[in-house]
Amino acid sequence: MKVLVLLVCISVSLLASGILEGEIERQPLNISAIIMFLLFVGATLTITYWASKRTKTASDFYTAGGSITGFQNGLAIAGDYMSAASFLGISGLVYLAGYDGLIYSIGFLVGWPIILFLISERLRNLGKYTFADVASFRLKQEPIRILAAFGAIATVILYLIAQMVGSGKLIELLFGLPYEYAVILVGVLMILYVTFGGMLATTWVQIIKAGLLLSGATFMAVAVLYHFDFSFEKLFASAVKVHDKGKDIMSPGGLVSDPISAISLGIALMFGTAGLPHILMRFFTVSDAKEARKSVFFATGFIGYFYILTFIIGFGAIVMVLKNPEYLDLAKQAVSGGYPLIGGKNMAAIHLSHAVGGDFFLGFISAVAFATILAVVSGLTLAGASAISHDLYANVFEKGVCDEAKEMRVSKIATVALGIIAIGLGIAFEKQNIAFVVGLAFAIAASSNFPVLFLSMFWSKLTTRGAVIGGVSGLATAIILVILGPIVWMDILGYEEAIFPYKYPALFSVTVAFVFIWFFSITDNSKRARKDKAAFMAQDIRSQTGIGAEGASRH
Amino acid sequence: MTERTIEIIKNHPKYQELVSSRSRYAWTLSILMLLVYYTFIMTIAFKPELLAVTLNNSSVISVGIPIGISIILFSFLLTGLYVRRANSKYDVLLEALKADVKKQGI
């Protein structure tokens, strides 16, 4: 039972993106890491300068003018997905519990093929800059845009909190910089990338980081396998011998304990991925449906490969880091026993990089971890800013008649504002328990953004009224159930027992959204409803063929 | 898009073939993916010991490991299958449809 509780806690903190638990002891300044990080910043700022020369129109700013190729976009999507949480969190989970880390990786991956089969091409054919373009394609603009923008901004801000807090703690540990400096540094760099370089710079920052992360992780995995003469049998046998859980690390240990949680987590990961605004926005950066399709193919390949690497890295860390006094927090060990790692279990991959590649490689991996956070927050901020400027300002406030220069100015102001908000929240949440935020972001994406987007493309009888009522109910249910659930109600508010027993509300909140959308659509006989339904055929033809969409991508 | 364009495309045999064939394939692959994933998850929820069986007596490796890795490879394989069919069949149908529609002066 104890193991089970522990594992659920881990899985939750894992969702919360690279959080290092407890007080972080600041490390001495790590010079090689700082030099490599400065190189990365220098290179990305140069790219931003280059991109700023090419970012003139709104289409350049939001979607790099549709000029990204399928391969590049696949790498960038993988970059968005391979956050510091995936890398440090999943390798840390493998390190702690073995097989359970693999279960998590699989859950994160299986949504991608389905996005490819059902969503990616239609999205490209219908949308211009944001997923709200698609959701509101044939429905009444204002209410749907407001709903979609609210879902997008909520998701982005929650995600930003997790990333900022994670980055502050990570940098404090790895670079020896004070927490506030780190958070401000991330915020300022991200504002520079996005305001000056727009989507083009953001995409290239993401591509470079994905390339660095994949090469670094490949090097580590190969070094681990080399150590064991490329024999998996030897690697796993040594891990079983070293680990306190012994043979149990080779099989499922209780991460997924009951069917309700299992299904709910699966739904949150799958539908949530298909409702994340910064991921959806990536589909508009390519020229047509064919490139969008290619993007997902490459992204799935890179992400799958990356998860296999983290599995090997986690097992490598069990053998090479777990009982190595060099990486243990000896002061903590003297008090509580066991084998506590310096910086906590999520540092397993970082310590392994030192074990296989010395100080230099440690510096490299630390710099990559920081770069990862920087790239992910840039993508998030751009998605949030476009929801504000394109959906709320240009299409709701100005009713769709707004000149481009003005819209772009608003999006840049929004970027700076979001950057400042992110810095503020990052500092405010330093000592808070933020284990719920990414889970909540996924729940909102799965329960509000996704159902409205999906049904607007697939269900001819969807009406504006149904979409608004269903989307709002899904959103409200997700938020309420997260508050009443064990993480917020027990761990943060300190009550004895949670009112809602499950950590993942998606099964319930997604159901609420779909049922409400269905019910309030089929009972809708208004004039607007007839208009909504009548417009489906034209939308469907465009989503299936791209006829009529060429204009949208050729700006 | 005018009413007439919609009517022409909607009733075009190439459009109908494209839509029905692609939807069938896309939904089949999606359901296959869900089936594999939820079979795996339900095994973990109800009968985790099945995945703990070792490959053979001398090995410590459980069957769960190659199965898990296979699911990752399977996901990628499915995306590859879809892209291949889309590149060869659906794109050809779509191009033909577009050419036809253009010829009719829309």
XYZ file of C-alpha atoms in Angstrom:
661
model
C 0.000 0.000 0.000
C 2.812 2.358 0.904
C 4.435 1.709 -2.442
C 1.185 2.451 -4.180
C 0.710 5.787 -2.445
C 4.304 6.674 -3.123
C 3.933 5.861 -6.772
C 0.801 7.912 -7.185
C 2.599 10.824 -5.556
C 5.467 10.437 -7.964
C 3.249 10.228 -10.971
C 1.549 13.418 -9.902
C 4.746 15.301 -9.235
C 5.909 13.990 -12.575
C 3.007 15.656 -14.294
C 4.063 18.783 -12.480
C 7.065 19.012 -14.660
C 10.514 18.554 -13.282
C 9.794 19.707 -9.789
C 12.539 19.111 -7.313
C 10.950 18.369 -4.020
C 11.830 20.017 -0.765
C 14.465 22.578 -0.025
C 17.130 22.792 -2.657
C 20.644 23.245 -1.473
C 22.353 25.617 -3.835
C 25.352 24.084 -5.541
C 28.672 25.819 -6.207
C 28.787 27.685 -9.536
C 29.116 25.153 -12.340
C 31.366 26.915 -14.853
C 31.248 24.449 -17.757
C 27.442 24.343 -17.543
C 27.241 28.123 -17.545
C 29.566 28.429 -20.556
C 27.548 25.896 -22.539
C 24.326 27.567 -21.576
C 25.700 30.940 -22.675
C 26.619 29.381 -26.025
C 23.039 28.181 -26.398
C 21.650 31.598 -25.480
C 24.059 33.304 -27.890
C 23.084 31.005 -30.739
C 19.363 31.337 -30.095
C 19.546 35.124 -29.822
C 21.372 35.200 -33.155
C 18.583 33.128 -34.634
C 16.041 35.471 -33.092
C 17.774 38.403 -34.776
C 17.713 36.543 -38.096
C 14.057 35.595 -37.595
C 13.097 39.157 -36.685
C 14.181 40.264 -40.168
C 11.771 37.732 -41.634
C 8.876 38.379 -39.296
C 6.850 41.135 -40.878
C 3.225 40.060 -41.133
C 0.840 38.572 -38.615
C 1.116 35.256 -40.423
C 4.921 35.346 -39.992
C 4.506 36.106 -36.338
C 1.905 33.460 -35.486
C 2.884 30.654 -37.840
C 6.259 31.495 -39.434
C 4.275 32.161 -42.605
C 3.578 28.427 -42.957
C 7.179 27.959 -44.033
C 8.223 25.170 -41.655
C 8.681 21.735 -43.257
C 7.067 18.574 -41.937
C 10.377 17.232 -40.664
C 11.299 20.472 -38.887
C 7.848 20.746 -37.388
C 7.997 17.116 -36.241
C 11.215 17.878 -34.414
C 9.699 21.038 -32.927
C 6.573 19.170 -31.769
C 8.810 16.546 -30.191
C 10.705 19.431 -28.587
C 7.486 20.842 -27.134
C 6.637 17.429 -25.767
C 10.074 16.437 -24.433
C 9.997 18.949 -21.612
C 12.325 18.852 -18.652
C 9.479 16.968 -16.955
C 9.617 14.122 -19.443
C 13.360 13.868 -19.405
C 14.098 14.272 -15.701
C 10.728 13.072 -14.399
C 10.403 9.863 -16.395
C 14.044 8.849 -16.023
C 13.619 9.620 -12.296
C 10.530 7.445 -12.149
C 12.347 4.563 -13.867
C 15.221 5.075 -11.448
C 12.870 4.830 -8.480
C 10.365 2.235 -9.609
C 11.690 0.628 -12.796
C 8.926 -0.624 -15.066
C 6.332 1.954 -14.000
C 8.271 4.643 -15.811
C 7.664 2.795 -19.051
C 3.894 2.683 -18.428
C 3.901 6.438 -18.108
C 5.884 6.952 -21.299
C 3.493 4.769 -23.240
C 0.514 6.783 -21.982
C 2.146 9.976 -23.196
C 2.888 8.520 -26.618
C -0.283 6.728 -27.728
C -2.277 9.917 -28.247
C -0.052 10.917 -31.140
C -1.072 8.306 -33.722
C -4.711 9.179 -33.044
C -4.012 12.882 -33.492
C -2.500 11.967 -36.838
C -5.370 9.776 -38.032
C -8.237 12.012 -36.995
C -7.137 15.566 -36.364
C -3.910 16.857 -37.881
C -4.919 17.214 -41.546
C -8.365 18.667 -40.831
C -6.826 21.142 -38.434
C -4.427 22.386 -41.093
C -7.154 22.623 -43.702
C -9.460 24.680 -41.492
C -7.310 26.851 -39.294
C -5.183 29.891 -39.779
C -3.437 30.837 -36.522
C -5.162 29.312 -33.511
C -7.356 26.301 -32.761
C -10.198 28.732 -32.060
C -10.172 29.467 -35.811
C -11.197 25.857 -36.304
C -13.662 25.593 -33.428
C -15.448 28.782 -34.480
C -15.292 28.048 -38.217
C -19.060 27.656 -38.689
C -20.290 28.662 -35.234
C -20.939 32.121 -33.841
C -17.543 33.794 -33.559
C -17.651 35.723 -30.282
C -18.845 33.146 -27.731
C -16.751 30.311 -29.192
C -13.618 32.454 -29.456
C -14.018 33.664 -25.868
C -14.474 30.090 -24.634
C -11.520 28.761 -26.645
C -9.279 31.667 -25.694
C -10.135 31.210 -22.040
C -9.321 27.491 -22.248
C -6.073 28.274 -24.050
C -4.970 30.998 -21.640
C -5.832 28.903 -18.565
C -3.845 25.965 -19.939
C -0.906 28.168 -20.848
C -0.725 29.959 -17.486
C -0.957 26.748 -15.456
C 1.750 25.183 -17.585
C 3.903 28.297 -17.295
C 3.736 28.197 -13.488
C 5.016 24.614 -13.492
C 7.787 25.408 -15.952
C 8.925 28.575 -14.179
C 9.052 26.993 -10.736
C 10.783 23.925 -12.179
C 13.336 26.076 -13.976
C 14.110 28.191 -10.909
C 14.769 25.159 -8.761
C 16.686 23.315 -11.450
C 18.948 26.258 -12.160
C 19.478 26.908 -8.477
C 20.687 23.354 -8.141
C 22.671 23.001 -11.351
C 24.158 26.417 -11.879
C 24.322 27.741 -8.353
C 22.261 30.823 -9.282
C 19.621 32.228 -6.883
C 16.030 31.146 -7.638
C 14.708 34.622 -8.506
C 17.565 35.312 -10.932
C 16.843 32.089 -12.741
C 13.114 32.804 -13.066
C 13.737 36.363 -14.284
C 16.382 35.154 -16.747
C 13.982 32.598 -18.241
C 11.198 35.180 -18.444
C 13.350 37.829 -20.120
C 14.885 35.468 -22.691
C 11.485 34.075 -23.562
C 10.070 37.591 -24.081
C 12.999 38.383 -26.403
C 12.568 35.233 -28.500
C 8.839 35.614 -28.920
C 8.391 39.375 -29.369
C 11.238 39.752 -31.853
C 11.410 36.386 -33.564
C 7.791 35.197 -33.358
C 7.013 31.641 -34.391
C 10.088 31.332 -36.611
C 12.502 31.941 -33.731
C 10.406 29.873 -31.328
C 10.413 26.954 -33.747
C 14.170 27.056 -34.276
C 14.876 27.353 -30.557
C 12.709 24.284 -30.151
C 14.439 22.397 -32.983
C 17.940 23.122 -31.670
C 16.974 22.113 -28.182
C 15.320 18.908 -29.430
C 18.475 18.066 -31.372
C 20.691 18.687 -28.337
C 18.429 16.731 -26.014
C 18.145 13.770 -28.373
C 21.924 13.647 -28.935
C 22.686 14.017 -25.229
C 20.214 11.299 -24.282
C 21.500 9.026 -27.049
C 25.048 9.458 -25.805
C 24.001 8.581 -22.257
C 22.019 5.516 -23.292
C 24.839 4.244 -25.502
C 27.382 4.878 -22.724
C 25.220 2.859 -20.326
C 24.859 -0.004 -22.789
C 28.598 0.102 -23.556
C 29.252 -0.333 -19.863
C 27.298 -3.597 -20.048
C 28.800 -4.802 -23.355
C 25.495 -3.910 -25.061
C 23.746 -6.703 -23.173
C 20.303 -5.807 -21.808
C 20.414 -8.961 -19.722
C 23.538 -7.715 -17.912
C 22.098 -4.195 -17.447
C 18.817 -5.420 -15.984
C 20.504 -8.122 -13.879
C 22.835 -5.547 -12.278
C 19.926 -3.158 -11.701
C 17.904 -5.880 -9.975
C 20.910 -6.688 -7.780
C 21.493 -3.048 -6.759
C 17.884 -1.867 -6.300
C 16.191 -2.397 -2.938
C 13.020 -3.562 -4.670
C 15.000 -6.268 -6.488
C 13.034 -8.152 -9.095
C 9.963 -5.959 -8.584
C 11.455 -3.226 -10.726
C 10.967 -5.485 -13.751
C 7.155 -5.475 -13.542
C 4.179 -3.123 -12.911
C 4.305 -1.844 -9.339
C 1.060 -0.016 -8.722
C 1.280 3.220 -10.694
C -2.083 2.319 -12.142
C -4.013 0.725 -9.328
C -7.698 0.741 -10.227
C -9.499 0.716 -13.572
C -11.164 4.129 -13.057
C -7.837 5.864 -12.472
C -6.312 3.947 -15.354
C -8.961 5.003 -17.850
C -9.094 8.526 -16.496
C -5.345 9.009 -16.749
C -5.392 7.565 -20.258
C -8.127 9.989 -21.324
C -6.360 12.958 -19.748
C -3.101 12.181 -21.523
C -4.662 11.379 -24.866
C -7.352 14.055 -25.175
C -5.305 16.542 -23.184
C -2.469 16.339 -25.694
C -4.971 16.996 -28.474
C -6.219 20.080 -26.631
C -2.949 21.818 -25.720
C -2.905 25.190 -27.492
C 0.863 25.327 -28.027
C 0.829 21.876 -29.628
C -2.243 22.589 -31.798
C -0.707 25.846 -32.980
C 2.217 23.912 -34.447
C -0.052 22.456 -37.133
C -0.522 25.902 -38.656
C 3.213 26.456 -39.171
C 3.400 24.059 -42.135
C 2.230 24.762 -45.663
C -0.504 22.144 -46.089
C -2.220 19.012 -44.782
C 0.445 16.760 -46.257
C 3.198 18.461 -44.254
C 0.992 18.443 -41.141
C 0.651 14.693 -41.532
C 4.403 14.285 -41.946
C 4.992 16.402 -38.818
C 3.114 13.941 -36.631
C 4.862 10.947 -38.176
C 8.290 12.385 -37.358
C 7.152 13.675 -33.964
C 5.854 10.228 -32.969
C 9.152 8.664 -34.043
C 11.295 11.134 -32.111
C 9.126 11.006 -28.988
C 9.006 7.193 -29.002
C 12.763 6.971 -29.476
C 13.277 9.469 -26.667
C 11.128 7.452 -24.250
C 13.084 4.289 -25.021
C 16.270 6.232 -24.230
C 14.904 7.529 -20.913
C 14.062 3.947 -19.943
C 17.661 2.848 -20.532
C 18.946 5.989 -18.777
C 16.771 5.281 -15.734
C 18.089 1.733 -15.448
C 21.633 2.958 -16.025
C 21.159 5.387 -13.152
C 20.015 2.565 -10.870
C 23.328 0.779 -11.399
C 25.713 3.718 -11.651
C 24.164 6.355 -9.396
C 21.891 4.719 -6.810
C 24.481 3.646 -4.246
C 27.327 5.825 -5.385
C 28.249 8.061 -2.418
C 29.395 10.782 -4.796
C 25.773 11.540 -5.728
C 24.096 10.982 -2.393
C 22.920 13.618 0.001
C 24.987 12.318 2.917
C 23.563 14.741 5.460
C 20.044 13.597 4.638
C 21.115 9.960 4.612
C 22.530 10.321 8.133
C 19.107 11.483 9.357
C 16.636 9.415 7.390
C 18.704 6.548 5.979
C 18.128 5.105 2.531
C 19.877 6.495 -0.512
C 18.625 10.066 -1.025
C 20.014 11.679 -4.187
C 21.372 15.209 -4.154
C 18.462 17.291 -5.453
C 15.963 14.415 -5.249
C 15.071 11.494 -7.485
C 14.428 13.672 -10.539
C 18.153 14.390 -10.639
C 18.963 10.765 -11.517
C 19.610 11.528 -15.197
C 21.737 14.567 -14.333
C 23.951 12.554 -11.977
C 24.189 9.779 -14.540
C 25.516 12.277 -17.076
C 28.370 12.973 -14.649
C 28.945 9.274 -14.049
C 29.308 8.504 -17.747
C 30.816 11.729 -19.079
C 32.452 13.650 -16.233
C 32.137 17.361 -15.457
C 32.061 18.404 -19.087
C 29.104 16.211 -20.001
C 27.331 17.148 -16.776
C 27.667 20.757 -17.887
C 26.256 19.863 -21.291
C 23.215 18.032 -19.926
C 22.537 20.783 -17.367
C 22.617 23.389 -20.117
C 20.286 21.231 -22.228
C 17.844 20.891 -19.319
C 17.738 24.668 -18.966
C 17.407 25.155 -22.725
C 14.500 22.708 -22.676
C 12.558 24.822 -20.221
C 13.341 27.981 -22.160
C 12.075 26.499 -25.412
C 8.879 25.122 -23.880
C 7.945 28.407 -22.154
C 8.490 30.294 -25.422
C 6.053 28.052 -27.276
C 3.533 28.380 -24.465
C 3.769 32.146 -24.349
C 3.325 32.475 -28.087
C 0.195 30.305 -27.923
C -1.187 32.402 -25.044
C -0.376 35.671 -26.785
C -2.112 34.604 -29.999
C -5.243 33.644 -28.070
C -5.266 37.159 -26.628
C -4.441 39.107 -29.794
C -5.981 36.984 -32.550
C -9.031 35.549 -30.796
C -9.954 38.081 -28.135
C -8.665 41.339 -29.589
C -8.964 41.009 -33.367
C -11.998 38.732 -33.609
C -14.058 39.558 -30.544
C -13.151 43.107 -29.545
C -12.650 44.433 -33.084
C -15.207 42.023 -34.610
C -12.708 40.693 -37.155
C -12.044 44.052 -38.793
C -8.647 45.040 -37.543
C -5.499 45.897 -39.387
C -2.600 43.499 -39.092
C -0.088 45.937 -37.697
C -2.418 46.692 -34.812
C -3.085 43.009 -34.153
C 0.637 42.283 -34.093
C 1.284 45.122 -31.704
C -1.344 43.697 -29.365
C 0.229 40.253 -29.565
C 3.640 41.660 -28.656
C 2.183 43.554 -25.717
C 0.416 40.335 -24.697
C 3.726 38.445 -24.902
C 5.468 40.914 -22.613
C 2.505 40.853 -20.221
C 2.469 37.052 -20.136
C 6.219 37.037 -19.557
C 5.873 39.370 -16.589
C 2.941 37.354 -15.226
C 5.001 34.170 -15.597
C 7.934 35.701 -13.699
C 5.586 36.954 -10.969
C 3.810 33.619 -10.604
C 7.121 31.757 -10.741
C 8.368 33.740 -7.755
C 5.024 33.619 -5.916
C 4.769 29.844 -6.263
C 8.358 29.063 -5.257
C 7.451 27.489 -1.951
C 3.960 26.321 -2.917
C 2.917 22.790 -3.659
C 2.272 22.954 -7.391
C 1.813 19.251 -7.981
C -1.704 19.861 -9.289
C -1.045 22.485 -11.951
C -0.001 20.437 -14.957
C -2.614 17.816 -14.142
C -5.179 20.614 -14.098
C -3.857 22.024 -17.379
C -4.250 18.620 -19.029
C -7.729 18.215 -17.513
C -8.881 21.598 -18.868
C -7.391 20.886 -22.286
C -9.095 17.477 -22.384
C -12.458 18.622 -21.018
C -13.013 21.954 -22.710
C -10.653 22.646 -25.620
C -10.712 19.144 -27.047
C -14.457 18.279 -27.036
C -15.449 21.571 -28.677
C -12.683 21.324 -31.272
C -13.329 17.661 -32.023
C -17.105 17.911 -32.358
C -16.889 21.080 -34.425
C -14.988 19.035 -37.004
C -16.827 15.722 -36.723
C -20.426 16.328 -35.708
C -22.722 18.093 -38.126
C -25.415 18.745 -35.497
C -23.179 20.734 -33.168
C -24.585 24.178 -32.443
C -23.123 27.278 -30.829
C -25.318 26.870 -27.756
C -24.260 23.241 -27.286
C -20.579 24.044 -27.690
C -20.642 26.937 -25.231
C -22.659 25.193 -22.507
C -20.753 21.915 -22.905
C -17.346 23.572 -23.043
C -18.021 25.684 -19.956
C -19.409 22.677 -18.032
C -16.378 20.568 -18.932
C -14.068 23.340 -17.813
C -15.949 23.907 -14.551
C -16.162 20.181 -13.782
C -12.434 19.737 -14.342
C -11.546 22.633 -12.035
C -14.016 21.644 -9.311
C -12.990 17.984 -9.318
C -9.309 18.880 -9.117
C -10.024 21.123 -6.112
C -12.131 18.436 -4.414
C -9.639 15.717 -5.334
C -6.897 14.325 -3.121
C -4.050 16.570 -4.290
C -5.621 19.944 -3.521
C -8.182 18.958 -0.868
C -5.873 16.763 1.237
C -2.284 17.711 0.415
C -2.741 21.461 0.081
C -5.878 22.345 2.031
C -5.073 19.735 4.652
C -8.429 17.935 4.965
C -8.517 14.333 6.142
C -10.332 12.855 3.207
C -10.919 14.006 -0.339
C -14.503 14.599 -1.464
C -13.672 13.354 -4.947
C -11.476 10.254 -4.589
C -9.599 10.272 -7.914
C -6.542 12.283 -8.847
C -7.447 12.448 -12.526
C -10.898 13.942 -13.205
C -10.730 13.557 -16.996
C -13.033 10.536 -17.293
C -15.820 12.473 -15.540
C -15.203 15.981 -16.833
C -14.764 14.859 -20.449
C -17.987 12.865 -20.205
C -19.811 15.891 -18.801
C -18.531 18.033 -21.662
C -19.571 15.588 -24.390
C -22.997 14.849 -22.890
C -23.809 18.540 -22.353
C -22.634 19.493 -25.831
C -24.778 16.732 -27.276
C -27.871 17.536 -25.235
C -27.825 21.311 -25.685
C -27.145 20.912 -29.408
C -29.933 18.494 -30.259
C -32.484 20.513 -28.281
C -31.388 23.749 -29.935
C -33.967 24.947 -32.498
C -32.877 28.545 -32.739
C -32.185 30.403 -35.952
C -28.475 30.351 -35.152
C -28.593 26.554 -34.731
C -30.005 26.122 -38.240
C -27.220 28.311 -39.580
C -24.575 26.315 -37.652
C -25.813 23.014 -39.025
C -26.278 24.251 -42.567
C -22.655 25.366 -42.707
C -21.280 21.944 -41.846
C -21.135 20.540 -45.368
C -18.971 23.346 -46.711
C -16.693 23.081 -43.685
C -16.454 19.321 -44.038
C -15.479 19.530 -47.702
C -12.761 22.004 -46.880
C -11.482 19.949 -43.933
C -11.377 16.792 -46.040
C -9.805 18.261 -49.154
C -8.191 21.570 -48.320
C -10.168 23.167 -51.151
C -10.553 26.786 -50.144
C -7.718 26.530 -47.615
C -4.914 27.333 -50.037
C -5.633 31.005 -49.653
C -5.236 30.749 -45.914
C -1.762 29.288 -46.121
C -0.484 31.434 -48.996
C -0.249 34.795 -47.355
C -17.717 28.075 -51.374
C -20.955 28.402 -53.335
C -23.943 26.069 -53.088
C -23.145 24.777 -56.541
C -19.523 23.973 -55.665
C -20.668 22.127 -52.577
C -23.168 20.083 -54.573
C -20.617 19.184 -57.231
C -17.902 18.153 -54.794
C -20.281 16.366 -52.451
C -21.617 14.173 -55.252
C -18.298 13.649 -56.960
C -17.404 9.926 -56.970
C -13.752 10.690 -56.229
C -14.727 12.782 -53.209
C -16.995 10.053 -51.909
C -14.316 7.425 -52.421
C -11.691 9.579 -50.688
C -13.854 10.335 -47.684
C -15.214 6.854 -47.122
C -11.934 5.060 -47.685
C -9.887 7.465 -45.578
C -12.373 7.580 -42.696
C -12.529 3.794 -42.617
C -8.757 3.493 -42.510
C -8.259 6.301 -39.972
C -10.887 4.954 -37.576
C -9.625 1.373 -37.943
C -6.095 2.416 -37.033
C -7.355 4.595 -34.157
C -9.410 1.765 -32.706
C -6.475 -0.610 -33.093
C -4.271 1.802 -31.150
C -6.855 2.237 -28.396
C -7.384 -1.513 -28.201
C -3.688 -2.213 -27.764
C -3.224 0.571 -25.208
C -6.260 -0.246 -23.090
C -5.516 -3.987 -23.175
C -2.103 -3.110 -21.768
C -3.503 -0.738 -19.121
C -6.252 -3.153 -18.079
C -3.700 -5.942 -17.741
C -1.752 -3.685 -15.384
C -4.898 -2.820 -13.425
C -6.292 -6.347 -13.123
C -3.549 -8.920 -13.772
C -0.148 -7.264 -13.420
C 1.507 -10.608 -12.654
C 1.080 -11.579 -16.318
C 3.627 -8.946 -17.241
C 6.040 -10.051 -14.508
C 6.713 -13.483 -16.048
C 10.374 -13.690 -17.035
C 11.453 -14.422 -20.587
C 13.092 -17.690 -19.521
C 14.449 -19.287 -16.368
C 17.918 -17.828 -16.590
C 16.772 -14.297 -17.414
C 15.677 -11.465 -15.109
C 13.913 -9.654 -17.970
C 10.121 -9.753 -17.679
C 7.892 -10.094 -20.734
C 6.466 -6.697 -19.771
C 9.582 -4.971 -21.052
C 9.567 -6.222 -24.653
C 5.767 -5.771 -24.669
C 6.055 -2.158 -23.515
C 8.780 -1.351 -26.018
C 6.726 -3.053 -28.732
C 3.765 -0.766 -28.005
C 6.019 2.250 -28.587
C 7.270 0.752 -31.851
C 3.717 -0.242 -32.813
C 2.507 3.376 -32.400
C 5.217 4.555 -34.738
C 4.496 1.752 -37.187
C 0.814 2.749 -37.333
C 1.684 6.369 -38.124
C 3.988 5.073 -40.869
C 1.225 2.920 -42.349
C -1.193 5.817 -42.417
C 1.305 8.208 -43.993
C 2.211 5.650 -46.654
C -1.406 5.045 -47.640
C -2.156 8.785 -47.537
C 0.826 9.613 -49.752
C 0.085 6.977 -52.330
C -3.685 6.663 -52.403
C -5.419 9.654 -50.795
C -3.181 12.328 -52.256
C -3.669 10.874 -55.738
C -7.449 10.822 -55.327
C -7.391 14.350 -53.960
C -5.288 15.714 -56.812
C -7.602 14.085 -59.356
C -10.618 15.551 -57.599
C -9.100 19.017 -57.504
C -8.188 18.843 -61.203
C -11.725 17.745 -62.037
C -13.313 20.473 -59.981
C -11.078 23.029 -61.647
C -12.053 21.756 -65.085
C -15.679 22.392 -64.238
C -14.735 25.993 -63.792
C -15.123 26.434 -60.055
